Structure formats: structure tokens, C-alpha cells
mmCIF file with all atom_site columns, C-alpha atoms in Angstrom:
data_model
loop_
_atom_site.group_PDB
_atom_site.id
_atom_site.type_symbol
_atom_site.label_atom_id
_atom_site.label_alt_id
_atom_site.label_comp_id
_atom_site.label_asym_id
_atom_site.label_entity_id
_atom_site.label_seq_id
_atom_site.pdbx_PDB_ins_code
_atom_site.Cartn_x
_atom_site.Cartn_y
_atom_site.Cartn_z
_atom_site.occupancy
_atom_site.B_iso_or_equiv
_atom_site.pdbx_formal_charge
_atom_site.auth_seq_id
_atom_site.auth_comp_id
_atom_site.auth_asym_id
_atom_site.auth_atom_id
_atom_site.pdbx_PDB_model_num
ATOM 1  C CA . MET A 1 1  ? -90.078 -29.600 15.079  1.00 80.00 ? 18 MET A CA 1
ATOM 2  C CA . LEU A 1 2  ? -86.936 -29.639 12.941  1.00 81.00 ? 19 LEU A CA 1
ATOM 3  C CA . PRO A 1 3  ? -83.512 -29.197 14.502  1.00 86.00 ? 20 PRO A CA 1
ATOM 4  C CA . PRO A 1 4  ? -81.949 -25.762 13.979  1.00 88.00 ? 21 PRO A CA 1
ATOM 5  C CA . GLY A 1 5  ? -80.397 -25.410 10.542  1.00 87.00 ? 22 GLY A CA 1
ATOM 6  C CA . LEU A 1 6  ? -82.320 -28.318 9.037   1.00 94.00 ? 23 LEU A CA 1
ATOM 7  C CA . SER A 1 7  ? -84.924 -27.686 6.379   1.00 96.00 ? 24 SER A CA 1
ATOM 8  C CA . LEU A 1 8  ? -86.995 -29.838 4.098   1.00 97.00 ? 25 LEU A CA 1
ATOM 9  C CA . LEU A 1 9  ? -86.554 -29.247 0.394   1.00 98.00 ? 26 LEU A CA 1
ATOM 10 C CA . ARG A 1 10 ? -88.999 -29.875 -2.431  1.00 97.00 ? 27 ARG A CA 1
ATOM 11 C CA . ILE A 1 11 ? -87.657 -31.158 -5.755  1.00 97.00 ? 28 ILE A CA 1
ATOM 12 C CA . SER A 1 12 ? -87.507 -27.631 -7.210  1.00 98.00 ? 29 SER A CA 1
ATOM 13 C CA . ASP A 1 13 ? -85.388 -26.509 -4.241  1.00 98.00 ? 30 ASP A CA 1
ATOM 14 C CA . VAL A 1 14 ? -83.071 -29.510 -4.606  1.00 98.00 ? 31 VAL A CA 1
ATOM 15 C CA . SER A 1 15 ? -82.741 -28.795 -8.315  1.00 98.00 ? 32 SER A CA 1
ATOM 16 C CA . ALA A 1 16 ? -81.880 -25.138 -7.680  1.00 98.00 ? 33 ALA A CA 1
ATOM 17 C CA . ARG A 1 17 ? -79.408 -26.065 -4.937  1.00 97.00 ? 34 ARG A CA 1
ATOM 18 C CA . THR A 1 18 ? -77.571 -28.722 -6.954  1.00 97.00 ? 35 THR A CA 1
ATOM 19 C CA . GLY A 1 19 ? -77.967 -27.464 -10.512 1.00 97.00 ? 36 GLY A CA 1
ATOM 20 C CA . LEU A 1 20 ? -79.385 -30.859 -11.502 1.00 98.00 ? 37 LEU A CA 1
ATOM 21 C CA . SER A 1 21 ? -82.694 -31.271 -13.298 1.00 98.00 ? 38 SER A CA 1
ATOM 22 C CA . PRO A 1 22 ? -85.487 -33.087 -11.465 1.00 98.00 ? 39 PRO A CA 1
ATOM 23 C CA . ASP A 1 23 ? -85.039 -36.032 -13.857 1.00 98.00 ? 40 ASP A CA 1
ATOM 24 C CA . ALA A 1 24 ? -81.300 -36.173 -13.118 1.00 98.00 ? 41 ALA A CA 1
ATOM 25 C CA . ILE A 1 25 ? -82.009 -36.108 -9.378  1.00 98.00 ? 42 ILE A CA 1
ATOM 26 C CA . GLN A 1 26 ? -84.512 -38.957 -9.662  1.00 97.00 ? 43 GLN A CA 1
ATOM 27 C CA . ASP A 1 27 ? -82.071 -40.940 -11.814 1.00 98.00 ? 44 ASP A CA 1
ATOM 28 C CA . ARG A 1 28 ? -79.312 -40.552 -9.211  1.00 98.00 ? 45 ARG A CA 1
ATOM 29 C CA . VAL A 1 29 ? -81.702 -41.472 -6.386  1.00 98.00 ? 46 VAL A CA 1
ATOM 30 C CA . GLY A 1 30 ? -82.657 -44.616 -8.316  1.00 97.00 ? 47 GLY A CA 1
ATOM 31 C CA . ARG A 1 31 ? -78.985 -45.537 -8.744  1.00 97.00 ? 48 ARG A CA 1
ATOM 32 C CA . GLY A 1 32 ? -78.318 -44.934 -5.057  1.00 97.00 ? 49 GLY A CA 1
ATOM 33 C CA . VAL A 1 33 ? -75.832 -42.111 -5.616  1.00 97.00 ? 50 VAL A CA 1
ATOM 34 C CA . PHE A 1 34 ? -78.012 -39.274 -4.292  1.00 98.00 ? 51 PHE A CA 1
ATOM 35 C CA . PRO A 1 35 ? -79.885 -39.019 -0.995  1.00 98.00 ? 52 PRO A CA 1
ATOM 36 C CA . ALA A 1 36 ? -83.300 -40.633 -1.018  1.00 98.00 ? 53 ALA A CA 1
ATOM 37 C CA . SER A 1 37 ? -86.397 -38.533 -0.700  1.00 97.00 ? 54 SER A CA 1
ATOM 38 C CA . VAL A 1 38 ? -88.808 -38.737 2.214   1.00 96.00 ? 55 VAL A CA 1
ATOM 39 C CA . THR A 1 39 ? -92.535 -39.031 1.565   1.00 96.00 ? 56 THR A CA 1
ATOM 40 C CA . LEU A 1 40 ? -94.440 -37.131 4.237   1.00 94.00 ? 57 LEU A CA 1
ATOM 41 C CA . GLY A 1 41 ? -97.846 -37.509 2.658   1.00 93.00 ? 58 GLY A CA 1
ATOM 42 C CA . GLN A 1 42 ? -99.579 -38.035 -0.631  1.00 91.00 ? 59 GLN A CA 1
ATOM 43 C CA . ASP A 1 43 ? -97.897 -35.739 -3.170  1.00 91.00 ? 60 ASP A CA 1
ATOM 44 C CA . TYR A 1 44 ? -95.553 -34.334 -0.492  1.00 95.00 ? 61 TYR A CA 1
ATOM 45 C CA . VAL A 1 45 ? -92.010 -35.526 -1.158  1.00 96.00 ? 62 VAL A CA 1
ATOM 46 C CA . VAL A 1 46 ? -89.003 -33.777 0.372   1.00 98.00 ? 63 VAL A CA 1
ATOM 47 C CA . TRP A 1 47 ? -85.267 -34.116 0.884   1.00 98.00 ? 64 TRP A CA 1
ATOM 48 C CA . ARG A 1 48 ? -83.392 -33.282 4.071   1.00 97.00 ? 65 ARG A CA 1
ATOM 49 C CA . SER A 1 49 ? -81.205 -30.229 3.503   1.00 97.00 ? 66 SER A CA 1
ATOM 50 C CA . ASP A 1 50 ? -78.331 -31.731 5.485   1.00 97.00 ? 67 ASP A CA 1
ATOM 51 C CA . GLU A 1 51 ? -78.248 -34.805 3.239   1.00 98.00 ? 68 GLU A CA 1
ATOM 52 C CA . VAL A 1 52 ? -78.353 -32.717 0.063   1.00 98.00 ? 69 VAL A CA 1
ATOM 53 C CA . ASP A 1 53 ? -75.614 -30.437 1.403   1.00 97.00 ? 70 ASP A CA 1
ATOM 54 C CA . GLY A 1 54 ? -73.535 -33.510 2.309   1.00 97.00 ? 71 GLY A CA 1
ATOM 55 C CA . TRP A 1 55 ? -73.908 -34.832 -1.230  1.00 98.00 ? 72 TRP A CA 1
ATOM 56 C CA . ILE A 1 56 ? -72.796 -31.470 -2.651  1.00 97.00 ? 73 ILE A CA 1
ATOM 57 C CA . GLU A 1 57 ? -69.728 -31.482 -0.376  1.00 97.00 ? 74 GLU A CA 1
ATOM 58 C CA . SER A 1 58 ? -68.863 -35.041 -1.441  1.00 96.00 ? 75 SER A CA 1
ATOM 59 C CA . GLU A 1 59 ? -69.155 -34.139 -5.105  1.00 95.00 ? 76 GLU A CA 1
ATOM 60 C CA . LEU A 1 60 ? -66.917 -31.088 -4.681  1.00 95.00 ? 77 LEU A CA 1
ATOM 61 C CA . GLU A 1 61 ? -64.312 -33.190 -2.872  1.00 93.00 ? 78 GLU A CA 1
ATOM 62 C CA . ARG A 1 62 ? -64.500 -35.847 -5.594  1.00 90.00 ? 79 ARG A CA 1
ATOM 63 C CA . VAL A 1 63 ? -63.947 -33.246 -8.319  1.00 91.00 ? 80 VAL A CA 1
ATOM 64 C CA . ASP A 1 64 ? -61.039 -31.702 -6.387  1.00 90.00 ? 81 ASP A CA 1
ATOM 65 C CA . ARG A 1 65 ? -59.315 -35.112 -6.326  1.00 88.00 ? 82 ARG A CA 1
ATOM 66 C CA . LEU A 1 66 ? -59.450 -35.484 -10.126 1.00 84.00 ? 83 LEU A CA 1
#
């Protein structure tokens, strides 16, 4: 069971949440600048919502500092 407030996001959900295309997400994962996905089974890849939300917060803070 997931902790309260935590959800698992498919790539389409991550894309909608961040505004990034799936290709851009995969590129950033490959460069180590976006949270890694978790493979839960064949063809079932997800991201933790808390990690995606943390990345969004970090990006907003980075932009605010510019």
C-alpha cells in the first residue's frame, strides 16, 4: 500500500504534470537531471509523484534565482 498522498504516475501523467514531452522526460532521466522511473513489471513503468513534484519545485526555485 502506498503512503497517503503518494501516487504512481505513468509517462503521460508525468508529461501532463511537467509540461515536458515524453521524449524530453526520457532525455532528462538519461542525463540524470530528472527522477528515474521505476519498473514494476513488463511494460509497466511509473514515477513516484513525490519525486516528480520535488523536481518541479526545484525547477521553479532555479528559475526564481535567475
